GROMACS .gro file of C-alpha atoms in nm:
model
  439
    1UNK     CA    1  -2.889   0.610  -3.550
    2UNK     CA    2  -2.639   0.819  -3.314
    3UNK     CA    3  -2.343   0.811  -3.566
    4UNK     CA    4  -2.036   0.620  -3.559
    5UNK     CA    5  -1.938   0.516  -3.196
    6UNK     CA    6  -1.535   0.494  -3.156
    7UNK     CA    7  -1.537   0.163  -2.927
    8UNK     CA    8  -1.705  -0.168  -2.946
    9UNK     CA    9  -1.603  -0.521  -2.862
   10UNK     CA   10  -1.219  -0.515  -2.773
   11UNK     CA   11  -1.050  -0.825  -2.876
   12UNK     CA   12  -0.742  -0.961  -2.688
   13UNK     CA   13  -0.361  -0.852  -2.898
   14UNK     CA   14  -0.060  -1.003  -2.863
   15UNK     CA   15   0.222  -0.748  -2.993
   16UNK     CA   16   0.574  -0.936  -3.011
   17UNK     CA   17   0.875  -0.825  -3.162
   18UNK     CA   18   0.875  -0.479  -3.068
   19UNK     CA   19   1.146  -0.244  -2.912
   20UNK     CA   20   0.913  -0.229  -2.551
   21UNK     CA   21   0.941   0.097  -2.320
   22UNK     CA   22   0.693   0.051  -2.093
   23UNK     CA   23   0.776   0.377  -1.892
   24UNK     CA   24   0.827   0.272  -1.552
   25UNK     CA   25   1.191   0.368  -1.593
   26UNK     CA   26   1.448   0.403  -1.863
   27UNK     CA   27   1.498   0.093  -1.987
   28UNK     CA   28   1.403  -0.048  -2.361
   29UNK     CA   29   1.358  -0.379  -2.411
   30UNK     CA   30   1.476  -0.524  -2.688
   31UNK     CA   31   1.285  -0.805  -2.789
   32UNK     CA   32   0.926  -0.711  -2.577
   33UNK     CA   33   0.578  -0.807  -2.549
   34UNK     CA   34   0.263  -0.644  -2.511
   35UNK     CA   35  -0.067  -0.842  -2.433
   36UNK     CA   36  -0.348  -0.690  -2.416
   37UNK     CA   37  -0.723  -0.829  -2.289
   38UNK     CA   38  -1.051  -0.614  -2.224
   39UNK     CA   39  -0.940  -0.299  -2.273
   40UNK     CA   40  -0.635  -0.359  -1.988
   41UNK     CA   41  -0.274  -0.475  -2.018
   42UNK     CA   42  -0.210  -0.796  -1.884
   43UNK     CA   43   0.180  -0.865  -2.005
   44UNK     CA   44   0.434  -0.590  -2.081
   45UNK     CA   45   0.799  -0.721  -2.069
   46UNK     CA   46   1.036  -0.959  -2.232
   47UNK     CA   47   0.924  -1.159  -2.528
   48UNK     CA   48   1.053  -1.443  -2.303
   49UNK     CA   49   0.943  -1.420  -2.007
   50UNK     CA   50   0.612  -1.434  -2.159
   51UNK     CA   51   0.403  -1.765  -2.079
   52UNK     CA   52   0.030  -1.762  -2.116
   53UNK     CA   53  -0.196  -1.925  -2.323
   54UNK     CA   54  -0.319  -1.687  -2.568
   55UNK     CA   55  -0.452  -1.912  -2.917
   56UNK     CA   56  -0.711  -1.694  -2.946
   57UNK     CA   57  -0.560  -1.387  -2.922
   58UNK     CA   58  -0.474  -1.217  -3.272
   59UNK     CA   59  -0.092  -1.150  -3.292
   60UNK     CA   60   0.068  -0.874  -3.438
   61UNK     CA   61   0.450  -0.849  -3.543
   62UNK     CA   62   0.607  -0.486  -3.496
   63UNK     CA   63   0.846  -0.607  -3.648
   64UNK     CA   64   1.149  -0.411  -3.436
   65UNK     CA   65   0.957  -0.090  -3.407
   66UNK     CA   66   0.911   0.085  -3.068
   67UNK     CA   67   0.575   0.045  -2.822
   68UNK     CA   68   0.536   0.267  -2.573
   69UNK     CA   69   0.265   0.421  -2.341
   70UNK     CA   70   0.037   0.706  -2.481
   71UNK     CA   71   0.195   1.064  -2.396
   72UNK     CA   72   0.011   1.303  -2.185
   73UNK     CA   73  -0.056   1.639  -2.288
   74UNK     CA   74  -0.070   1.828  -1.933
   75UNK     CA   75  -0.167   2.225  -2.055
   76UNK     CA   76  -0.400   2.152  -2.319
   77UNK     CA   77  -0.674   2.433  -2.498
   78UNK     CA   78  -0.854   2.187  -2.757
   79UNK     CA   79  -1.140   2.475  -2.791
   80UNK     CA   80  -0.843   2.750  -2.910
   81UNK     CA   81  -0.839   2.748  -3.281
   82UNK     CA   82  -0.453   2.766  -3.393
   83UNK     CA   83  -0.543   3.143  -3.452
   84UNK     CA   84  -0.381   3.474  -3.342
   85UNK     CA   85  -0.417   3.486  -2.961
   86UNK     CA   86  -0.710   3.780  -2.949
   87UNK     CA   87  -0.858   3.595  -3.238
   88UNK     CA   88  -0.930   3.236  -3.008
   89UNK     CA   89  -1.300   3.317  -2.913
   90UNK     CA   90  -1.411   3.495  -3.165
   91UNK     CA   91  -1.573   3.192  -3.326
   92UNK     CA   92  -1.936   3.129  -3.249
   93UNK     CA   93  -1.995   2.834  -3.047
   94UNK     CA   94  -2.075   2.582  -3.291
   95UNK     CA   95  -1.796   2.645  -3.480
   96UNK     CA   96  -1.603   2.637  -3.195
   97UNK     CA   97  -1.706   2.313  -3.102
   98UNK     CA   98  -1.660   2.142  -3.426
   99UNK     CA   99  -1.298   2.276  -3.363
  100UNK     CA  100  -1.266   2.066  -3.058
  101UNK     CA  101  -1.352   1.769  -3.188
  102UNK     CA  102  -1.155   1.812  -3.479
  103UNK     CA  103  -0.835   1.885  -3.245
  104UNK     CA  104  -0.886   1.581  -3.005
  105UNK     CA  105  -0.907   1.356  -3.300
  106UNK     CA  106  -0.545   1.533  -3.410
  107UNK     CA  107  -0.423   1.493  -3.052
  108UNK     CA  108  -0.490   1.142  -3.016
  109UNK     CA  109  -0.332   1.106  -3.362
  110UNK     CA  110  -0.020   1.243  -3.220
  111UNK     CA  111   0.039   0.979  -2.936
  112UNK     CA  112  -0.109   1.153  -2.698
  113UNK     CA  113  -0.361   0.949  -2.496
  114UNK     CA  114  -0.458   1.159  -2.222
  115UNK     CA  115  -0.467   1.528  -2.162
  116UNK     CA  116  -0.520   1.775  -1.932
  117UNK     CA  117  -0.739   2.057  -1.975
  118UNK     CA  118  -0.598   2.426  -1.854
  119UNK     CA  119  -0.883   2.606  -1.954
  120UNK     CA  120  -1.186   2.615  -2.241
  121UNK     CA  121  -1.256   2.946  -2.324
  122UNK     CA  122  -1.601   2.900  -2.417
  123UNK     CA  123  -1.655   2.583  -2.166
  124UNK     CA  124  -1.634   2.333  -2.461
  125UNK     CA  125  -1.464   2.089  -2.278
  126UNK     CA  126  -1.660   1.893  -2.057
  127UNK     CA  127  -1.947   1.835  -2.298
  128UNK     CA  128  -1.587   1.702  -2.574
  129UNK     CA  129  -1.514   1.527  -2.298
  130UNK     CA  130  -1.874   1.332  -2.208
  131UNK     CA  131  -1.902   1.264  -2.626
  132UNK     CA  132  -1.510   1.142  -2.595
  133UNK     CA  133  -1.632   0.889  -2.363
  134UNK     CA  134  -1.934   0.771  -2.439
  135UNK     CA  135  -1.760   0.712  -2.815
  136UNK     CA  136  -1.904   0.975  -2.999
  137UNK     CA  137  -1.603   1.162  -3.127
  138UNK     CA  138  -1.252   1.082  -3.112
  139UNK     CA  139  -1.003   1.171  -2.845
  140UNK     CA  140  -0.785   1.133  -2.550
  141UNK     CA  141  -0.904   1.071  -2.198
  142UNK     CA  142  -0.942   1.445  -2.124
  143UNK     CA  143  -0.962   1.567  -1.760
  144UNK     CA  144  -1.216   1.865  -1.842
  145UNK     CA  145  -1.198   2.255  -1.710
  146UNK     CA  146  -1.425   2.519  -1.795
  147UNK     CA  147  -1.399   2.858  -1.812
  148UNK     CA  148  -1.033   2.973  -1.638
  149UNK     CA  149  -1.102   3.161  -1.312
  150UNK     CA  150  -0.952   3.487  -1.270
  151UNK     CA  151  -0.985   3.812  -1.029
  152UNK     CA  152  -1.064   4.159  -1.168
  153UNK     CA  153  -0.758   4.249  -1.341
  154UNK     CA  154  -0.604   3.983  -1.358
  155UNK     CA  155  -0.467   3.823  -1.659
  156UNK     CA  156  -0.817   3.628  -1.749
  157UNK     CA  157  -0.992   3.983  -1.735
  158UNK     CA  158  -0.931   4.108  -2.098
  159UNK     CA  159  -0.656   3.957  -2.220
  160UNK     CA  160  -0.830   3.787  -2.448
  161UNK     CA  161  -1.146   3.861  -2.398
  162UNK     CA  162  -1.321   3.902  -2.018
  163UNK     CA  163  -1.637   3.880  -2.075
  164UNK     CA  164  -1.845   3.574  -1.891
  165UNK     CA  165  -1.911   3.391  -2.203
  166UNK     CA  166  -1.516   3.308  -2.234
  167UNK     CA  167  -1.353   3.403  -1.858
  168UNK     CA  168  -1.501   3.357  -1.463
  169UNK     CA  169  -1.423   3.710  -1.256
  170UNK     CA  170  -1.500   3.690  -0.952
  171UNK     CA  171  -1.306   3.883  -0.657
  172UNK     CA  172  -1.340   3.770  -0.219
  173UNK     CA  173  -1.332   3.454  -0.123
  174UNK     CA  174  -1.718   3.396  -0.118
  175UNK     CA  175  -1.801   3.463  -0.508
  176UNK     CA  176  -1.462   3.274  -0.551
  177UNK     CA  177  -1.664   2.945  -0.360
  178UNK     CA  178  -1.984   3.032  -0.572
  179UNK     CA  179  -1.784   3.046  -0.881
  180UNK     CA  180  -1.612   2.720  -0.780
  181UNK     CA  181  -1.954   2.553  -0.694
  182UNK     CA  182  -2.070   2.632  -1.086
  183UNK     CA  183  -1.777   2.456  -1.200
  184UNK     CA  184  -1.876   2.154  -0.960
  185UNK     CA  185  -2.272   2.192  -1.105
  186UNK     CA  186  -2.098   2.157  -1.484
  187UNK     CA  187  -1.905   1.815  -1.357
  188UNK     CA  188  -1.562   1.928  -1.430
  189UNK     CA  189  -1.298   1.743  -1.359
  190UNK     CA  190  -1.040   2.067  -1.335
  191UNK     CA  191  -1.059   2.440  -1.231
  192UNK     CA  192  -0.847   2.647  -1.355
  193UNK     CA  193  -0.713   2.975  -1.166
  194UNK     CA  194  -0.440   3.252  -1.225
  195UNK     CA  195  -0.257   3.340  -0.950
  196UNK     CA  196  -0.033   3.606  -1.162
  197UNK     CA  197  -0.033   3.740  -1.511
  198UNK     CA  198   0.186   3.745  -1.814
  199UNK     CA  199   0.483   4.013  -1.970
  200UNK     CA  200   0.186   4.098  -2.264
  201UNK     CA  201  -0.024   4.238  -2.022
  202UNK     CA  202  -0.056   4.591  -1.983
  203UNK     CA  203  -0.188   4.558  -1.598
  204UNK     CA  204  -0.108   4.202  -1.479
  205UNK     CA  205   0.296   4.106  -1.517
  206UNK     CA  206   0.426   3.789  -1.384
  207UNK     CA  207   0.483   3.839  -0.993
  208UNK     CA  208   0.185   4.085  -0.963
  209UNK     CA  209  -0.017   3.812  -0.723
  210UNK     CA  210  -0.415   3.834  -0.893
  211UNK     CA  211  -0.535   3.708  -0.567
  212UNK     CA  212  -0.513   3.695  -0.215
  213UNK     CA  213  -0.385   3.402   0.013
  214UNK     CA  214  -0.775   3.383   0.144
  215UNK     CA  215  -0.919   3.390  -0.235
  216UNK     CA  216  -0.680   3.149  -0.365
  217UNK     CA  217  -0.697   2.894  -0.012
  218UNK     CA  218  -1.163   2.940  -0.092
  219UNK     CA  219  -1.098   2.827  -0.449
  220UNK     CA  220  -0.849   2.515  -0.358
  221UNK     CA  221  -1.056   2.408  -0.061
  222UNK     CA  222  -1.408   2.444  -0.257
  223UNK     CA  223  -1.275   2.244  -0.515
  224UNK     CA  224  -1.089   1.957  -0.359
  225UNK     CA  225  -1.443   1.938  -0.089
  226UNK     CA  226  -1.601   1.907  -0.440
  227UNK     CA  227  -1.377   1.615  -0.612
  228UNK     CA  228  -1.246   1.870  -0.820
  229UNK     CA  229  -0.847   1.927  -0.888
  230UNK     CA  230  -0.687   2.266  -0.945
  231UNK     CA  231  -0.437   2.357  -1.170
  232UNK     CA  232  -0.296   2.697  -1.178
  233UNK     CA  233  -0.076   3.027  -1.399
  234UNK     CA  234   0.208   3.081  -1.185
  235UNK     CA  235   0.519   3.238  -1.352
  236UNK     CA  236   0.639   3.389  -1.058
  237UNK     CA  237   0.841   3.263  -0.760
  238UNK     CA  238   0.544   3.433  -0.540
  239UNK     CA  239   0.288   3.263  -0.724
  240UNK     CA  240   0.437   2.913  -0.721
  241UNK     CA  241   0.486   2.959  -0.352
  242UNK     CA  242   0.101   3.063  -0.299
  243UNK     CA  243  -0.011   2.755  -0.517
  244UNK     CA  244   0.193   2.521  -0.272
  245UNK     CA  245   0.114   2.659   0.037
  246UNK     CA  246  -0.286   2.589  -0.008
  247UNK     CA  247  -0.239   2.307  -0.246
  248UNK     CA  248  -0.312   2.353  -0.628
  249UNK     CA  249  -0.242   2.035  -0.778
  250UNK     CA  250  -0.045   2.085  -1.116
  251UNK     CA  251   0.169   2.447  -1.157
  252UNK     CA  252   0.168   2.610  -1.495
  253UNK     CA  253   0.494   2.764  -1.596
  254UNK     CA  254   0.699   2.804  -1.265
  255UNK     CA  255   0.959   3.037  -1.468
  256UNK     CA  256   1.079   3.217  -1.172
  257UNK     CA  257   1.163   3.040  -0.881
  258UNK     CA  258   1.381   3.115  -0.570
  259UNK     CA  259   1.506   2.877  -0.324
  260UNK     CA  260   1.196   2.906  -0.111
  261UNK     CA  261   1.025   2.809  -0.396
  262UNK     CA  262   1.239   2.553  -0.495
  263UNK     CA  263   1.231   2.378  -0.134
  264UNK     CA  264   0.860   2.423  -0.114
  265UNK     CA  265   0.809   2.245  -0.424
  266UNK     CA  266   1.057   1.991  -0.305
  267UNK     CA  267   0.862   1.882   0.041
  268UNK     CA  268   0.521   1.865  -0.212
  269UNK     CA  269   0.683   1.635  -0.445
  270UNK     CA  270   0.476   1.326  -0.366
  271UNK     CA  271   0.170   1.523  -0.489
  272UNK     CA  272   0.230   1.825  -0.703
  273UNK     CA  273   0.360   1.854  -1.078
  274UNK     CA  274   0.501   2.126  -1.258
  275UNK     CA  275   0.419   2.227  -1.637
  276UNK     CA  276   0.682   2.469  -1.764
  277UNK     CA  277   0.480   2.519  -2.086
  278UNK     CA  278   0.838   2.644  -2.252
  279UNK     CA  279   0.632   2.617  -2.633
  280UNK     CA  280   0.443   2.948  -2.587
  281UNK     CA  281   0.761   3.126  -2.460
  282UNK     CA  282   0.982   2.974  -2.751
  283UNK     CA  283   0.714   3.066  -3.043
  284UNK     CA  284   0.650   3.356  -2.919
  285UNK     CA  285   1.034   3.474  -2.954
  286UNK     CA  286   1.122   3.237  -3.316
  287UNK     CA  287   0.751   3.300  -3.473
  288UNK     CA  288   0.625   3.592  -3.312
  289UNK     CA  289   0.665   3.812  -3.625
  290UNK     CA  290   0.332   3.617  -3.741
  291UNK     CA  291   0.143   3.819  -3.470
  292UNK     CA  292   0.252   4.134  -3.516
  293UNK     CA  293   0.531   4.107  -3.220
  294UNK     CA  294   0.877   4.115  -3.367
  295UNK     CA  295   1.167   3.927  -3.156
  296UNK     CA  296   1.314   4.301  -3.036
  297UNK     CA  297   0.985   4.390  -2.859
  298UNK     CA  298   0.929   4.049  -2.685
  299UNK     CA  299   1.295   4.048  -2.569
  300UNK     CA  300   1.223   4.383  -2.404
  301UNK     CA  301   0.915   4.283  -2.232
  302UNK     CA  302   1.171   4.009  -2.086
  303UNK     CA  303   1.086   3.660  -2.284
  304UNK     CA  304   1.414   3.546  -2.356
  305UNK     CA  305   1.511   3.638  -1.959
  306UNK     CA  306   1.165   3.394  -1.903
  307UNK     CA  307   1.326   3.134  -2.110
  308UNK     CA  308   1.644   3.179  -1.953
  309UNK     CA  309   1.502   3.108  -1.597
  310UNK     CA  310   1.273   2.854  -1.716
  311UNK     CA  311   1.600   2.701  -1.812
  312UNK     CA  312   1.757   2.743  -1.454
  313UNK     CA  313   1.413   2.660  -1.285
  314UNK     CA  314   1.327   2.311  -1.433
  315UNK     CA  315   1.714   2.186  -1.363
  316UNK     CA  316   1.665   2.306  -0.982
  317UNK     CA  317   1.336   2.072  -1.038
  318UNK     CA  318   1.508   1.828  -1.197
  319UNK     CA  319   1.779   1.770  -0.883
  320UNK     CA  320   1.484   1.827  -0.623
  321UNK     CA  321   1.298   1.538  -0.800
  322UNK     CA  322   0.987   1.735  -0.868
  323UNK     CA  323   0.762   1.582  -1.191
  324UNK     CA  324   0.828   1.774  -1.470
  325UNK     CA  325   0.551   1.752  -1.746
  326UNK     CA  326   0.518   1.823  -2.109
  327UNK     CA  327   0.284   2.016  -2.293
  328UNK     CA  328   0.156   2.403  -2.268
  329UNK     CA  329  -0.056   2.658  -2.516
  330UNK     CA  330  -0.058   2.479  -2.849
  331UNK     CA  331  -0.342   2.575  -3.050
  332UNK     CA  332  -0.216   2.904  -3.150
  333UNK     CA  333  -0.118   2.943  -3.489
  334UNK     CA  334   0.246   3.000  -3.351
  335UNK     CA  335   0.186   2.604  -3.208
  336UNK     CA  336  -0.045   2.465  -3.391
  337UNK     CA  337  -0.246   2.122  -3.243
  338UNK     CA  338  -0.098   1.844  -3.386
  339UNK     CA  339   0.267   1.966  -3.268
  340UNK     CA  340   0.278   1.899  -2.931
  341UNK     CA  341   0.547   1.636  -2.907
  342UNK     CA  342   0.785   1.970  -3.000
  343UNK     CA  343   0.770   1.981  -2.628
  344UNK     CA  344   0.989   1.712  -2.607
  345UNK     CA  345   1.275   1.796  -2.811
  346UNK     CA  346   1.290   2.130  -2.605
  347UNK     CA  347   1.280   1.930  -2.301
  348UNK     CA  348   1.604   1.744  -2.455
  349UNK     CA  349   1.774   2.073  -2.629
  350UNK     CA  350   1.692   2.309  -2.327
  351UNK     CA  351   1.677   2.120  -2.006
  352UNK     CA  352   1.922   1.899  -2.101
  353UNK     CA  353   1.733   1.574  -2.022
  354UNK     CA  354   1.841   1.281  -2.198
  355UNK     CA  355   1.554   1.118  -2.479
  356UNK     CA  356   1.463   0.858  -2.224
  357UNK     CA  357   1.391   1.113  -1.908
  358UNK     CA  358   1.176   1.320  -2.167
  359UNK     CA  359   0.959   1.019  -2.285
  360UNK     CA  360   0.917   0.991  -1.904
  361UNK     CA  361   0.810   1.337  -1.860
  362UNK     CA  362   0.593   1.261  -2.131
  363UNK     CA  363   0.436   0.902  -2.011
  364UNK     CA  364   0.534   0.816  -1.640
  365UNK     CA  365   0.491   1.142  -1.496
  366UNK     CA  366   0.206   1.294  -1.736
  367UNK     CA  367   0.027   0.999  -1.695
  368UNK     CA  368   0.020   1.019  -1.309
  369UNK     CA  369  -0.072   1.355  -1.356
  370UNK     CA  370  -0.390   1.298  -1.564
  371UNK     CA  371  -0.525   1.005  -1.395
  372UNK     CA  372  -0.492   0.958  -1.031
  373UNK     CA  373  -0.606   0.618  -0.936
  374UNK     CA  374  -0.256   0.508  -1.190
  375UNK     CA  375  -0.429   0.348  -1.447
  376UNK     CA  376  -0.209   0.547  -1.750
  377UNK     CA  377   0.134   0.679  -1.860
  378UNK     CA  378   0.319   0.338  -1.820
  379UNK     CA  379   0.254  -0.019  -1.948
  380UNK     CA  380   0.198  -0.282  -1.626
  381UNK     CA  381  -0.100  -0.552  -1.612
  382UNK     CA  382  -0.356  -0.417  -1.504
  383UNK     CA  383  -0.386  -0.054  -1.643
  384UNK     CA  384  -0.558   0.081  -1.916
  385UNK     CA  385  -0.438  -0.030  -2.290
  386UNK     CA  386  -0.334   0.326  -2.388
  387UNK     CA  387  -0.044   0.257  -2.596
  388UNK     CA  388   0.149   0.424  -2.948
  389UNK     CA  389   0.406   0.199  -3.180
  390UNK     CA  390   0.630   0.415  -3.374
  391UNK     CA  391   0.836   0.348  -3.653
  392UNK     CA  392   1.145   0.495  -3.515
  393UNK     CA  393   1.319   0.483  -3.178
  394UNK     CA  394   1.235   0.781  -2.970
  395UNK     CA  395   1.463   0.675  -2.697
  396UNK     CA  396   1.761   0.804  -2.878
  397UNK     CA  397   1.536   1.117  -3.088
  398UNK     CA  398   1.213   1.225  -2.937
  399UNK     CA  399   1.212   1.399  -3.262
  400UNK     CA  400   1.053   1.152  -3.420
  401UNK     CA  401   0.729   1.168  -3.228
  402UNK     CA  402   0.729   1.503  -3.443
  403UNK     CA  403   0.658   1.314  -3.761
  404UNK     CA  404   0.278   1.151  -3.770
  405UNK     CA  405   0.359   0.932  -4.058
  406UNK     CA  406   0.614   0.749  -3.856
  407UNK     CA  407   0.312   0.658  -3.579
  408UNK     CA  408   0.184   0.412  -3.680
  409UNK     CA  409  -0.057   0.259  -3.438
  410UNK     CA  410  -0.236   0.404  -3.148
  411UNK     CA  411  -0.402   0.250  -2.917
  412UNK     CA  412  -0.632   0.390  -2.624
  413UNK     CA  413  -0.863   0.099  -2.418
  414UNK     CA  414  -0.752  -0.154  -2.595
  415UNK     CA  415  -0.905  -0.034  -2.915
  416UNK     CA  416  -0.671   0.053  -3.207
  417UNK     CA  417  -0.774   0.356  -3.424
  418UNK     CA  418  -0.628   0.394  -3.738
  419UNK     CA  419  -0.602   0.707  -4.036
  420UNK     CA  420  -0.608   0.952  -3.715
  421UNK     CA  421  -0.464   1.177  -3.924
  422UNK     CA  422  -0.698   1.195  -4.234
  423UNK     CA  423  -0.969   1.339  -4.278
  424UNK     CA  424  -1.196   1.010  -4.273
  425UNK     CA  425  -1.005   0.784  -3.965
  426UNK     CA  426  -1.185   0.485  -3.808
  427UNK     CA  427  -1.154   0.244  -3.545
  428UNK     CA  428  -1.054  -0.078  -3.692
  429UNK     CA  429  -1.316  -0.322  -3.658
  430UNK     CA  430  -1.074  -0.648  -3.636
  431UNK     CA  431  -0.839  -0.422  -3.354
  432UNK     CA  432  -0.598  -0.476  -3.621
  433UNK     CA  433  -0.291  -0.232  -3.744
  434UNK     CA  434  -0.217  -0.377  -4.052
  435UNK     CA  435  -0.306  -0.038  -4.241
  436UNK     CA  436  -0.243   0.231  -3.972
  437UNK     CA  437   0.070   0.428  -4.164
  438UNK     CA  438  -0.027   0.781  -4.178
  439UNK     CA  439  -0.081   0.877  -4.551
   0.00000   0.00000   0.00000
């Protein structure tokens, strides 16, 4: 009765001989231990130093490979169906939904843990997220949006698709509160705003500001009153610097930035993060031939200069110590779900960040992003047992994290789930990994 339920009784693990990043800086250990007990962590560190009594606890021998924390994807769309961009919500809802599940099972399958939602285009995402939890279907710990919230015009009005079944308009700061309040009624964790528009659109370009200082400050401040965080489309330097000033929580894109911007960004580090979401930019220039957009015409509507000052933007981040996080648009069929950890190779290959400081763009910093009482993205007693062993070592070739075969345990609330990426996975009954390779 109900159907499978992904959770159950969590026995205590002991993982020992493991390469152990736990996240909380750069360093590997080589010989490291994991313990984990109801669901929480309760020993990450040197094989050593480790001293309790755990005879009842079932052991498992990595044998050498590499633990570390579940990765957060920060810009996720789990309702968009890796199709053509004005293709996304043409699916009727149940379809749609079956989608969703589908794509948090493959997320969760590709170390990440926890996610971020920047948007459900047919407001699939808090009822995925409610199943997610209660063990239904399989997934990450998803912070849930709804529909993105956009003025007349703006990019969320037609580009793809503005009707209210898939986008919010609403223009003045009172609809904006009303609009806001809906989102509240629907118990989402995230709303989702665009402050300026994109080089496709024929009527909103990046640095055209969608809305006002008084609409965008009615949206924050509804939201927050409401428990609610706000996350935001921002390629421009104006856009970044209206999302500071009234206090949207996580930035998407933040291509263009002056020094204004820059400082601003700076003095807000303690609370704000920054997504560059480079993937959509990237595919968009290498694969766009697959939507009818060869390279020459999205080089003239300026994506490789948007690349380019991504480039200069995120190192100006980088030396103002402002979080950087991975993730942004996959689920187009330009990036595919299942792909995301591309993010961090480009992180490494275009920003310039070594393979540990990505994994902690990835962990650390996503982590703190997604969940703010701390309880993900590194591993410390006391947080949650969200966790990925790979056979590889990441922190000299994120690239790895590319290949699903070579994860080969993942691990979210202590409870190991196994065959992610088949069609038929399962939560092992007896928490163990013995049989998690990826075939």
């Amino acid at each position: 009765m109900g159907g499978r339920k992904w959770g159950g009784t969590v026995k205590s693990m002991l993982i020992h001989n493991a390469r152990l990043f736990c996240g909380v800086d750069g360093e590997v250990i080589d010989d490291g231990a994991v313990w984990v007990s109801n669901g929480l962590i309760r020993y990450a560190g040197p094989s050593v130093d480790f001293q309790a009594d755990v005879a009842d606890t079932e052991h498992y021998d990595a044998g050498g490979k590499f633990v570390m924390p579940g990765m957060t994807e920060s810009h996720v769309h789990l309702s968009y169906n890796n199709a053509h961009p004005k293709q996304l919500n043409d699916q009727p809802l149940p379809l749609a939904m079956l989608d969703a599940v589908d794509n948090a099972r493959v997320l969760l399958g590709s170390g990440f843990t926890s996610a971020i939602s920047f948007g459900s285009a047919q407001g699939l995402d808090i009822p995925l997220r409610d199943a997610i939890n209660d063990g239904r279907v399989c997934g990450p710990r998803l912070a849930a949006s709804d529909r993105d919230l956009g003025s007349t015009g703006s990019n969320a009005d037609g580009t793809f698709g503005g009707d209210d079944t898939k986008k919010i308009i609403a223009d003045g700061p009172w609809a904006i509160r009303k609009a806001v309040r809906s989102l509240a009624k629907k118990r989402c964790d995230i709303v989702k705003i665009f402050l300026d528009g994109e080089a496709l659109s024929e009527y909103a370009p990046p640095g055209v500001l969608t809305y006002s200082d008084e609409e965008v400050d009615a949206a924050v401040s509804e939201a927050h009153i409401r428990g609610m965080r706000v996350v935001c489309h921002s390629r421009s330097a104006a856009a970044v610097k209206q999302a500071v000033r009234f206090g949207v929580d996580i930035i998407g894109h933040a291509n263009y930035l002056d020094e204004e911007a820059v400082a601003m960004l700076e003095a807000e580090r303690h609370r704000i993060f920054v997504g560059p979401g480079i993937a959509w930019e990237v595919s968009l220039l290498d694969k766009g031939a697959q939507l009818g957009l060869p390279r020459d015409a999205m080089e003239q509507r300026g994506y490789q200069r948007e690349v380019d000052e991504t480039i200069t933007s995120v190192k100006r981040l980088r030396e103002s110590n402002v979080r950087v996080l991975v993730g942004g648009d996959y689920g187009l069929n330009i990036t595919p779900h299942g792909t995301n950890a591309k993010d961090l190779e480009y992180f490494v290959d275009l920003f310039g960040m070594s393979d540990v400081e990505a994994l902690l763009c990835a962990t650390r910093d996503g982590g703190a992003a997604a969940n703010t009482e701390g309880m993900v993205g590194t591993l410390e007693d006391g947080k949650y047992a969200d966790l990925i062993i790979v056979d590889g070592d990441p922190s000299v070739d994120v690239r790895v994290l590319q290949d699903h075969d070579r994860i080969v345990g993942v691990m979210k609330a202590g409870m190991m789930h196994c065959g992610l990426m088949q069609s038929n996975p399962y939560v092992s009954p007896e928490n163990t990994i013995e049989d998690t390779t990826n075939t």
